[in-house]
Short mmCIF file of C-alpha atoms and ligand atoms in Angstrom, two decimals:
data_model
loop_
_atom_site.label_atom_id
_atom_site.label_comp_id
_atom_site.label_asym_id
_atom_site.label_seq_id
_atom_site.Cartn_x
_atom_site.Cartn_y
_atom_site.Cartn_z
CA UNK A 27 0.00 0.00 0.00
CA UNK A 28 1.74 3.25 -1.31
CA UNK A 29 1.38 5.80 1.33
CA UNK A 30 -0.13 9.44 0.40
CA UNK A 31 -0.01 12.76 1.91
CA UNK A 32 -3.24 13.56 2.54
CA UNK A 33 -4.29 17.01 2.01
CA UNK A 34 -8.14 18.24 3.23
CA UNK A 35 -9.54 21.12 1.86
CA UNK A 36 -13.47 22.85 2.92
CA UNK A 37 -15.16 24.46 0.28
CA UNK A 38 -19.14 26.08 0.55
CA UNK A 39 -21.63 23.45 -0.38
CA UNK A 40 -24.00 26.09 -1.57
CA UNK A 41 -21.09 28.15 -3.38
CA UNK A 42 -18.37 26.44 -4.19
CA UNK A 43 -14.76 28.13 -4.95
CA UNK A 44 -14.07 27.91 -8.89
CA UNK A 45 -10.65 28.31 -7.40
CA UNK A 46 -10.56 25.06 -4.82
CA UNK A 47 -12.43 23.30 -7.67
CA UNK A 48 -9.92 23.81 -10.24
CA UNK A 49 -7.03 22.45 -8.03
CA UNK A 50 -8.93 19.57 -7.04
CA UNK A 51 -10.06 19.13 -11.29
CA UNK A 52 -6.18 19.42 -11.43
CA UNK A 53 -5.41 16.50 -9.49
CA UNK A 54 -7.99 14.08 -10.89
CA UNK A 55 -6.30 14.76 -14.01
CA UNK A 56 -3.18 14.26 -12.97
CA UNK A 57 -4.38 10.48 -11.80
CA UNK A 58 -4.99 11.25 -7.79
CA UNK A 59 -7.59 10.41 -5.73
CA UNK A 60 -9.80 12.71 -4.49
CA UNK A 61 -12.41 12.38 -1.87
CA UNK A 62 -15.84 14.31 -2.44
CA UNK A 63 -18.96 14.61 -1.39
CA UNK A 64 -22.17 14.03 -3.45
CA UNK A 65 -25.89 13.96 -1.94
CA UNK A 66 -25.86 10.80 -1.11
CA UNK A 67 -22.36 10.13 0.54
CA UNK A 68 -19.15 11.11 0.03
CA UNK A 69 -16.98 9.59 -3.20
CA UNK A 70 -13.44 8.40 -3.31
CA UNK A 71 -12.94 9.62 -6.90
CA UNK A 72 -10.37 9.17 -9.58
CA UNK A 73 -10.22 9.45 -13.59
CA UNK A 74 -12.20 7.02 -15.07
CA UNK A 75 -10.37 7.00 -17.94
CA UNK A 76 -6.87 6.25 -16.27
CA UNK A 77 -6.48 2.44 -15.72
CA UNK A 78 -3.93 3.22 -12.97
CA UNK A 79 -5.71 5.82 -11.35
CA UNK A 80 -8.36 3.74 -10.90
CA UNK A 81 -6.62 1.24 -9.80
CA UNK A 82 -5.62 3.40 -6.89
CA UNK A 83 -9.47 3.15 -5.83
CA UNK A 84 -9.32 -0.63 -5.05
CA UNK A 85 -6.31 -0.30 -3.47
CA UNK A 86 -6.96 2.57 -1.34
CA UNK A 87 -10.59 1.02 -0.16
CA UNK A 88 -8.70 -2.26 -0.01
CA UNK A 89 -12.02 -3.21 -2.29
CA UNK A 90 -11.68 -6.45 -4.39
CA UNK A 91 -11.39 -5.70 -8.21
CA UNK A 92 -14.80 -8.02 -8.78
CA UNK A 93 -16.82 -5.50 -7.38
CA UNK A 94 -17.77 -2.70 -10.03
CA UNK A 95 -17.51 0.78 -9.31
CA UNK A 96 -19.82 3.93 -10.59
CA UNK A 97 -18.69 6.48 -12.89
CA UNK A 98 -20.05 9.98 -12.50
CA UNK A 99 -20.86 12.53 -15.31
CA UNK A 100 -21.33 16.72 -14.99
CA UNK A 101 -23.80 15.99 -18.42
CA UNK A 102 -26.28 13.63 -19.85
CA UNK A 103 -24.03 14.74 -23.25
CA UNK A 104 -21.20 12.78 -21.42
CA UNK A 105 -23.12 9.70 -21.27
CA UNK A 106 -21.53 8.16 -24.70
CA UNK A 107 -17.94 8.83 -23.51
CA UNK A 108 -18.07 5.50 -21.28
CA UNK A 109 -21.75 3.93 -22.63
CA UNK A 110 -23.26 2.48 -25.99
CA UNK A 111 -26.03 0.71 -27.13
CA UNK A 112 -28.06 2.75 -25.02
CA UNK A 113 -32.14 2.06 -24.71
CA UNK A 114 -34.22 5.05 -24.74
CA UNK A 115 -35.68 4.14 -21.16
CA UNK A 116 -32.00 5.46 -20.00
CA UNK A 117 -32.70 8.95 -21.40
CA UNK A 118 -36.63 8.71 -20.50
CA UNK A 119 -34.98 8.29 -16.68
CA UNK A 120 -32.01 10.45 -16.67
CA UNK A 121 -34.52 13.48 -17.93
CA UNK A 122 -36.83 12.57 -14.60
CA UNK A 123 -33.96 11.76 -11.87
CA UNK A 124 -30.86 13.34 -13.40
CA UNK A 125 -28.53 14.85 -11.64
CA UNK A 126 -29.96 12.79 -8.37
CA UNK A 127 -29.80 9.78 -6.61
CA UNK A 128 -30.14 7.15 -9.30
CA UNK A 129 -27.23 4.67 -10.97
CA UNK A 130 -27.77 3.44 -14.37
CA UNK A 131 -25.88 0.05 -15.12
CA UNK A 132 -25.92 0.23 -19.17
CA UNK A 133 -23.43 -1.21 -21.58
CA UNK A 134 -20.14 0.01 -21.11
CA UNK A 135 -18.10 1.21 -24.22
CA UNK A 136 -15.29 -0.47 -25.50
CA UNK A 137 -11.97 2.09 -24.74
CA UNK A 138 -13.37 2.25 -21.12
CA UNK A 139 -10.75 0.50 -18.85
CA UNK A 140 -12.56 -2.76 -17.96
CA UNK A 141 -11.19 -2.18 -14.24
CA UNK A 142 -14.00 0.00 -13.61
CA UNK A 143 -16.86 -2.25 -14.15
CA UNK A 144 -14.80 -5.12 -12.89
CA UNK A 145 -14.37 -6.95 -16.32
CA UNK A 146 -18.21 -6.90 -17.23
CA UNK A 147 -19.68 -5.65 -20.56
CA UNK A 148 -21.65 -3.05 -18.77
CA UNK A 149 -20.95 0.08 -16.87
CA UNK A 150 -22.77 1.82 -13.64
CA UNK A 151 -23.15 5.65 -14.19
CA UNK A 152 -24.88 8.60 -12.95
CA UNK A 153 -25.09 12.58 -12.50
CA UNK A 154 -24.76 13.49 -8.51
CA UNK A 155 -27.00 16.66 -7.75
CA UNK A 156 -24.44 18.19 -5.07
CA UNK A 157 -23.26 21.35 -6.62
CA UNK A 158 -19.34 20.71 -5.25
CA UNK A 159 -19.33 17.29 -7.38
CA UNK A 160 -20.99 18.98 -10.38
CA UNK A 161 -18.29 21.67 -10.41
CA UNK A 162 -15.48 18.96 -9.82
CA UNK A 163 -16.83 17.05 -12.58
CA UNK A 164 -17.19 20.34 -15.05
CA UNK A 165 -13.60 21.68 -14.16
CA UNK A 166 -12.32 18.23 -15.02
CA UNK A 167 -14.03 17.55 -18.03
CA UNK A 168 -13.51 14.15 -16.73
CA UNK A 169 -15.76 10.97 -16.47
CA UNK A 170 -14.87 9.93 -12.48
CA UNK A 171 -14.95 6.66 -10.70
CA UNK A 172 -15.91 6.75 -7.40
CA UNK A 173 -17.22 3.93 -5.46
CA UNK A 174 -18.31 5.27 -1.52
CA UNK A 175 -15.15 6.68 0.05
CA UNK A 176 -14.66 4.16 3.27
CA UNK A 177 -12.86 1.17 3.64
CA UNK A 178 -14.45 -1.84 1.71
CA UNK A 179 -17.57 -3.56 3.85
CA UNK A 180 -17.77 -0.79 6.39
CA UNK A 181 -20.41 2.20 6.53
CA UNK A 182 -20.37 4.58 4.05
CA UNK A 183 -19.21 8.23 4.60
CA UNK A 184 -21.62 10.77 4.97
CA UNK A 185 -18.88 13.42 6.42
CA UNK A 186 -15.38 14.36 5.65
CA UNK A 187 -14.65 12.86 9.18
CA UNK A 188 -15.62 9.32 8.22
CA UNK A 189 -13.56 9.70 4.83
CA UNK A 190 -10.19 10.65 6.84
CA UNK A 191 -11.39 7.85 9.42
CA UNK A 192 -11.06 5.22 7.38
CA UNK A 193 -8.70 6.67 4.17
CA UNK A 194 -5.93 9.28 6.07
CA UNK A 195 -3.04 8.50 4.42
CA UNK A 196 -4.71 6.55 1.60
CA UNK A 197 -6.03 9.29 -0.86
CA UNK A 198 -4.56 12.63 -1.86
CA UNK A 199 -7.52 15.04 -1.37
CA UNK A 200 -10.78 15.29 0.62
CA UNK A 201 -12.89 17.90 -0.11
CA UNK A 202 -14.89 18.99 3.28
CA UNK A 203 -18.47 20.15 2.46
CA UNK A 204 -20.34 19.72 5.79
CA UNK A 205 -23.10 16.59 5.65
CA UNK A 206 -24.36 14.28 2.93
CA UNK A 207 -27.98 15.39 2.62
CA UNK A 208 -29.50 12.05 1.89
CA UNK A 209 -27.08 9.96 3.52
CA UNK A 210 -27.52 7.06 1.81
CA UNK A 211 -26.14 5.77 -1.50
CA UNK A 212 -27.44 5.81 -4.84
CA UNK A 213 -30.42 3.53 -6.14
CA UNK A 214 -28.62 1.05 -8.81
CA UNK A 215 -30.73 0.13 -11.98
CA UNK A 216 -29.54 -2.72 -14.10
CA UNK A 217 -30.68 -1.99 -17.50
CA UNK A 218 -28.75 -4.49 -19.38
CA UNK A 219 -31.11 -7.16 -18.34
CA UNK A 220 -34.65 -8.77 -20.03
CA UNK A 221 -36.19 -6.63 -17.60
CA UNK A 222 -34.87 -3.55 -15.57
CA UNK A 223 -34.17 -4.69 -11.92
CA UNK A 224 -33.35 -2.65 -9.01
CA UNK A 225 -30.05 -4.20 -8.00
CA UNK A 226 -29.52 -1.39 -4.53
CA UNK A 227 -32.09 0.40 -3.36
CA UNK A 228 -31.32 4.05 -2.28
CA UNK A 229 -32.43 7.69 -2.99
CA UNK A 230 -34.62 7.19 -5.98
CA UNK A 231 -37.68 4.85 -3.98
CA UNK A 232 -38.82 1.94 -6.32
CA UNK A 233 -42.27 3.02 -6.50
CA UNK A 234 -40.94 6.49 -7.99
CA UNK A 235 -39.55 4.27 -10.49
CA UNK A 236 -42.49 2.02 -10.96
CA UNK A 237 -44.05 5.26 -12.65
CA UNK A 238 -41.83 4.58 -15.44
CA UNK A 239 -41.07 0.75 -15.15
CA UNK A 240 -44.91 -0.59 -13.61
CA UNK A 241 -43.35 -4.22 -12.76
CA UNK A 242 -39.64 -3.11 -11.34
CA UNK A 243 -38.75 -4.96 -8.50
CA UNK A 244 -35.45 -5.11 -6.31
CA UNK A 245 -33.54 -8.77 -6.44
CA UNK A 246 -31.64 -8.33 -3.16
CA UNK A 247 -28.15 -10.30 -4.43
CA UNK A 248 -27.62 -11.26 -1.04
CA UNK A 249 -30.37 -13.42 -0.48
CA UNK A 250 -30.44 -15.34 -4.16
CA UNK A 251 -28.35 -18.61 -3.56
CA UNK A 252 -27.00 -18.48 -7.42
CA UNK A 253 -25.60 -14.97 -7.44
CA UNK A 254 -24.97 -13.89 -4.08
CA UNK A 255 -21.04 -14.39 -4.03
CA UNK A 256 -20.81 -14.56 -8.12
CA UNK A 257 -22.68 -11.34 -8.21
CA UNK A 258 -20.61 -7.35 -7.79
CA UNK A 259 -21.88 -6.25 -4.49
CA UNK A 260 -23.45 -8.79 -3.73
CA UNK A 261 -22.08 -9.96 -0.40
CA UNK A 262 -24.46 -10.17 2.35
CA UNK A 263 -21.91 -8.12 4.99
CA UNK A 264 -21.38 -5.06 3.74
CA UNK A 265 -21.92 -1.06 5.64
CA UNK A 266 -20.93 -3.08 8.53
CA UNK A 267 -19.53 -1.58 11.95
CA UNK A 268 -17.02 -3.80 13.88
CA UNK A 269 -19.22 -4.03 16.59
CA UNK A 270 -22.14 -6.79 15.81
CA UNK A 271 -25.34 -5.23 15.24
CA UNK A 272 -28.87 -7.35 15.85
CA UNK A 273 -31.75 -6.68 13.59
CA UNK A 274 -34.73 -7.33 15.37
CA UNK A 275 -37.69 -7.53 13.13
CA UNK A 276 -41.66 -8.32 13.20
CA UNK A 277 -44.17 -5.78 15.48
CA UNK A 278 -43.81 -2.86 16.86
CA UNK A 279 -44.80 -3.87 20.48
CA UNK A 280 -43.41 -7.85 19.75
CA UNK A 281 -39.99 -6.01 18.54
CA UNK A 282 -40.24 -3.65 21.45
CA UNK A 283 -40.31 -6.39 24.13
CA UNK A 284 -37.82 -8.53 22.69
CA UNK A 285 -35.26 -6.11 22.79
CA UNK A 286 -36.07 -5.01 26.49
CA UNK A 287 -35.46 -8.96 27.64
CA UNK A 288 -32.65 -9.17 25.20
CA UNK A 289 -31.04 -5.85 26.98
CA UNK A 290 -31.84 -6.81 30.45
CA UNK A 291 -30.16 -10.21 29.76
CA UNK A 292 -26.80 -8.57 28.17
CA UNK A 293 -26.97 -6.18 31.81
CA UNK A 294 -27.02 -9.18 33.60
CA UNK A 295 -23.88 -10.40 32.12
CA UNK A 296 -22.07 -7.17 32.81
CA UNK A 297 -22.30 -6.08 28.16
CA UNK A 298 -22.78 -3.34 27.31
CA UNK A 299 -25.73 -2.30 24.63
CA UNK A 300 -26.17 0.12 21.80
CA UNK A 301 -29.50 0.83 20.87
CA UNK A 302 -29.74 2.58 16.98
CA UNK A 303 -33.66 3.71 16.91
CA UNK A 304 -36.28 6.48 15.92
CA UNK A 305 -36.85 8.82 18.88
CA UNK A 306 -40.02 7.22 19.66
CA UNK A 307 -38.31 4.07 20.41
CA UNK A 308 -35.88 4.75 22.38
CA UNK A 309 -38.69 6.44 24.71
CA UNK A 310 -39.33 2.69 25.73
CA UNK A 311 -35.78 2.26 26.83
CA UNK A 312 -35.52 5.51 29.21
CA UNK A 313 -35.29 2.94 32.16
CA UNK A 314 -32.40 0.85 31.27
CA UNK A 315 -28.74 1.76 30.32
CA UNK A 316 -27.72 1.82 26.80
CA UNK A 317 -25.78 3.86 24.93
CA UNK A 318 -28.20 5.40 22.26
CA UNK A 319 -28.43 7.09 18.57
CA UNK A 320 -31.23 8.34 17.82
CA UNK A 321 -32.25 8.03 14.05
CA UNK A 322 -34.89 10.78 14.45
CA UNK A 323 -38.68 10.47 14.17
CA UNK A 324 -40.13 7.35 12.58
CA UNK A 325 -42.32 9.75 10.68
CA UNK A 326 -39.29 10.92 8.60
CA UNK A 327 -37.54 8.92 6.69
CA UNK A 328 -34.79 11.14 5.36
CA UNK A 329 -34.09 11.80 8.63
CA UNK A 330 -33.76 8.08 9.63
CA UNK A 331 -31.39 7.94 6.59
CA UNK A 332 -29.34 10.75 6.91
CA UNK A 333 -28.91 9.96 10.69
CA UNK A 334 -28.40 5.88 9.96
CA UNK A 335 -24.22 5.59 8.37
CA UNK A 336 -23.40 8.23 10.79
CA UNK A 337 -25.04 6.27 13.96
CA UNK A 338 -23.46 3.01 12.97
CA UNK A 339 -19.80 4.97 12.99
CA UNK A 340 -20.73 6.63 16.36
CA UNK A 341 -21.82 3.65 18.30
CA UNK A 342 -18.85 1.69 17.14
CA UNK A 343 -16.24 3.97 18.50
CA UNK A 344 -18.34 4.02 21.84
CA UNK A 345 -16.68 0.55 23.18
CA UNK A 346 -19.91 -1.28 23.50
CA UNK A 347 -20.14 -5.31 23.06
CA UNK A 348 -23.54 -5.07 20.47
CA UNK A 349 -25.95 -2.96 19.09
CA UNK A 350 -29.26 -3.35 18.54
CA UNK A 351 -31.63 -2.05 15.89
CA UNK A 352 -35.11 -2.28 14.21
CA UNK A 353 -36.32 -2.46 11.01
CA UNK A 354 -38.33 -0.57 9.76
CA UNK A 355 -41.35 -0.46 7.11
CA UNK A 356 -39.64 -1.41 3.46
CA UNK A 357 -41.29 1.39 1.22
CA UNK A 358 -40.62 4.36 0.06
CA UNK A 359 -36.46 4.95 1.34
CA UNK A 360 -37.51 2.79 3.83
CA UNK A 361 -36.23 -0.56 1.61
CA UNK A 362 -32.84 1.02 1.35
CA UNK A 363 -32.87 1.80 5.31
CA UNK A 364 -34.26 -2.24 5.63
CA UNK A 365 -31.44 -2.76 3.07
CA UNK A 366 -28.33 -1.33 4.81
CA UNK A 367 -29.58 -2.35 8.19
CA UNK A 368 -29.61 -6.35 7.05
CA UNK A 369 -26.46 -6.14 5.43
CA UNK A 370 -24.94 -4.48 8.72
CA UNK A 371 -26.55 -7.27 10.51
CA UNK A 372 -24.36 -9.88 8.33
CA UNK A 373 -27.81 -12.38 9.11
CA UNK A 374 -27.76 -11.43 12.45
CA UNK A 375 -31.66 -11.10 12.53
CA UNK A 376 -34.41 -12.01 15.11
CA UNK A 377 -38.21 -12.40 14.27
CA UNK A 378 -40.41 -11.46 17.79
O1 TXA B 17 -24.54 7.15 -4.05
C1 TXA B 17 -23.69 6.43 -4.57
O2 TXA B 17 -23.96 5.58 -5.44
C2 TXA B 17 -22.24 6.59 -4.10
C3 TXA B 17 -21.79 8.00 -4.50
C4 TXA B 17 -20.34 8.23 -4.22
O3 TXA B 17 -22.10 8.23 -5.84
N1 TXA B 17 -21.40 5.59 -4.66
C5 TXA B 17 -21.45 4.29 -4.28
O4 TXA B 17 -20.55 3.46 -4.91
O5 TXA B 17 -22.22 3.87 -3.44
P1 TXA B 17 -20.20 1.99 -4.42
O6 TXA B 17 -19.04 1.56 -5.23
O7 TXA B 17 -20.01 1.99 -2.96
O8 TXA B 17 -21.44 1.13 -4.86
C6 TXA B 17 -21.61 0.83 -6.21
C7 TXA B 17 -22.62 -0.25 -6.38
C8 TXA B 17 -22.08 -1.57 -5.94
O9 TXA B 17 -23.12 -2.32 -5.30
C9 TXA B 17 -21.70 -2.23 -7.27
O10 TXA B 17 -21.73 -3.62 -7.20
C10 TXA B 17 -22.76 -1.68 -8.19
O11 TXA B 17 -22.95 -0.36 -7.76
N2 TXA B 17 -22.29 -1.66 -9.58
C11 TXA B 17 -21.38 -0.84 -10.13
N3 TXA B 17 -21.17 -1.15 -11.43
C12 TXA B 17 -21.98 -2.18 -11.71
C13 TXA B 17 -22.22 -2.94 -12.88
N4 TXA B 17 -21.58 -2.71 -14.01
N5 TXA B 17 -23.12 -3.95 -12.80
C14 TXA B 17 -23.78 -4.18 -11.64
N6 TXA B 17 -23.60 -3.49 -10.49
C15 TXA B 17 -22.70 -2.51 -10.54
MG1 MG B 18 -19.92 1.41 -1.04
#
């Protein structure tokens, strides 16, 4: 592992220096890696173009080279510098959700390095919405690769402060622009298939995208036996804190008692407990000891997301021997919530 100086620079998320932007374009183009922030969470970038550059990503993340990564565009005009063959559903969907939340997996052009999709045919891409990624994309003039910037399997970054928790020393540049505002990744459409199929849910909700695609469902790779190691991504533990978490799943009041004897039990033998729940929740705790996160009210979802990668980071540096969650209702961003929170589990689930 090469070791980099790494340099951390804060720019306005609202008004971004052309001046900090063009250094950081700079870099990218000289083949560094530069850390950025998008809506969703932050990117560990480099020039998509630039075989060793990208190479750099895997290595820095310490991510196998099976698992794809996503290439970001300033402009849908930019779209058939790394695609081909594209269907006019891609165009019909980058019009709606473009620059937001949503990945397109299309075929990937030949010229491409085939390190960024891993060696397949097809390539994931998409337009962030943050206006400091836009302008590092536009002063670059560069397609970028940038897979989440933490360590491979463990939550992803929704601050500068996770990025230099889990990369100081490993990239050349994070760019500091306060909080992700969705805090949690893209949704990742595989168009390459018979049918379009939600392969990670994540800002875009599926029904949004049933408006376009009535029957589009989400084939969690994890849980089919034929692709879940064979497929990118697709290992079950993933977003994970070192700390084991328990997802505790079924009714509200079932869920609710379960977790009080399973907490009274770990007290007993002298463990310590991290609860990571809504507000309302945790109210039925107030008697015991725990060390808590609240995820905000149940009534908001984007606050339950924004709150979730950041919660998992914070009660894993707080020295506790588990923590314990709940899932929570799978529509709307709630399936990408369910999502993260099963993967962090690593099957680590209890039905009350
Ligand atoms: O919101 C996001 O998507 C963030 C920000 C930085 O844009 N990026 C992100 O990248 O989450 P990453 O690498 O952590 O996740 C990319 C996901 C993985 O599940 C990967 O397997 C999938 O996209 N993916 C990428 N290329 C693919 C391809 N060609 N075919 C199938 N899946 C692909
Ligand atoms: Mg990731």
């Amino acid at each position: 592992m090469s070791h980099r100086y790494t340099q951390i620079v804060h720019i306005d998320p609202q008004q971004p220096d052309p001046e900090l932007l063009a250094q950081a374009a700079t870099l990218l183009q000289a083949g560094k890696l530069v850390a950025f922030p998008t809506e969703t969470v932050y990117g560990l970038g480099a020039n998509a173009l630039d075989t060793q550059a990208v190479a750099g990503i895997f290595e820095a993340k310490g991510r196998p080279t099976t698992d794809p990564l996503i290439v970001h565009l300033a402009e849908l005009t930019q779209l058939e510098r790394v695609a081909c063959e594209l269907p006019a559903l891609a165009f019909t969907l980058a019009e709606q959700f473009w620059p937001g939340p949503l990945t397109l997996v299309v075929r990937r052009k030949p010229g491409v390095p085939a390190l960024v999709s891993a060696g397949l045919d097809t390539i994931a891409v998409r337009i962030p919405a943050h206006r400091v990624a836009r302008g590092l994309l536009i002063a670059s003039d560069l397609p970028v690769a940038a897979p989440s910037a933490n360590r491979f399997a463990r939550p992803s970054p929704t601050s500068a402060a996770h990025v230099l928790a889990d990369l100081d020393g490993r990239v050349d540049l994070i760019i500091d622009a306060g909080s992700s505002r969705i805090g949690l990744e893209s949704t990742v459409l595989d168009l390459t298939r018979d049918e379009p199929v939600v392969l990670r849910p994540g800002g875009v909700s599926l029904e949004d995208l049933r408006t376009f695609i009535p029957e589009l469902r989400f084939i969690p790779r994890y849980l089919d036996p034929s692709t879940a190691s064979a497929a990118p991504g697709g290992m079950l533990r993933h977003y994970a804190p070192d700390t084991p978490l328990t997802l505790f799943t079924g009714e509200r009041d079932a869920v609710l008692a379960c977790m009080r004897a399973e907490l009274e039990s770990m007290q007993r033998l002298g463990q310590r407990a991290g609860l990571l729940l809504s507000e309302e929740d945790l109210t039925a705790f107030y008697d015991l000891s725990a060390i808590t996160h609240s995820l905000g009210s149940e009534a908001d979802q984007s606050s339950m997301a924004t709150r979730l990668f950041a919660g998992l980071r914070e009660l894993d540096q707080a020295g506790i021997d588990r923590i314990l969650t709940r899932a929570v209702q799978q529509s709307g961003l709630g399936l990408a919530i369910w999502d993260r929170l099963l993967r962090a589990a690593d099957g680590r689930v209890i039905q009350c």
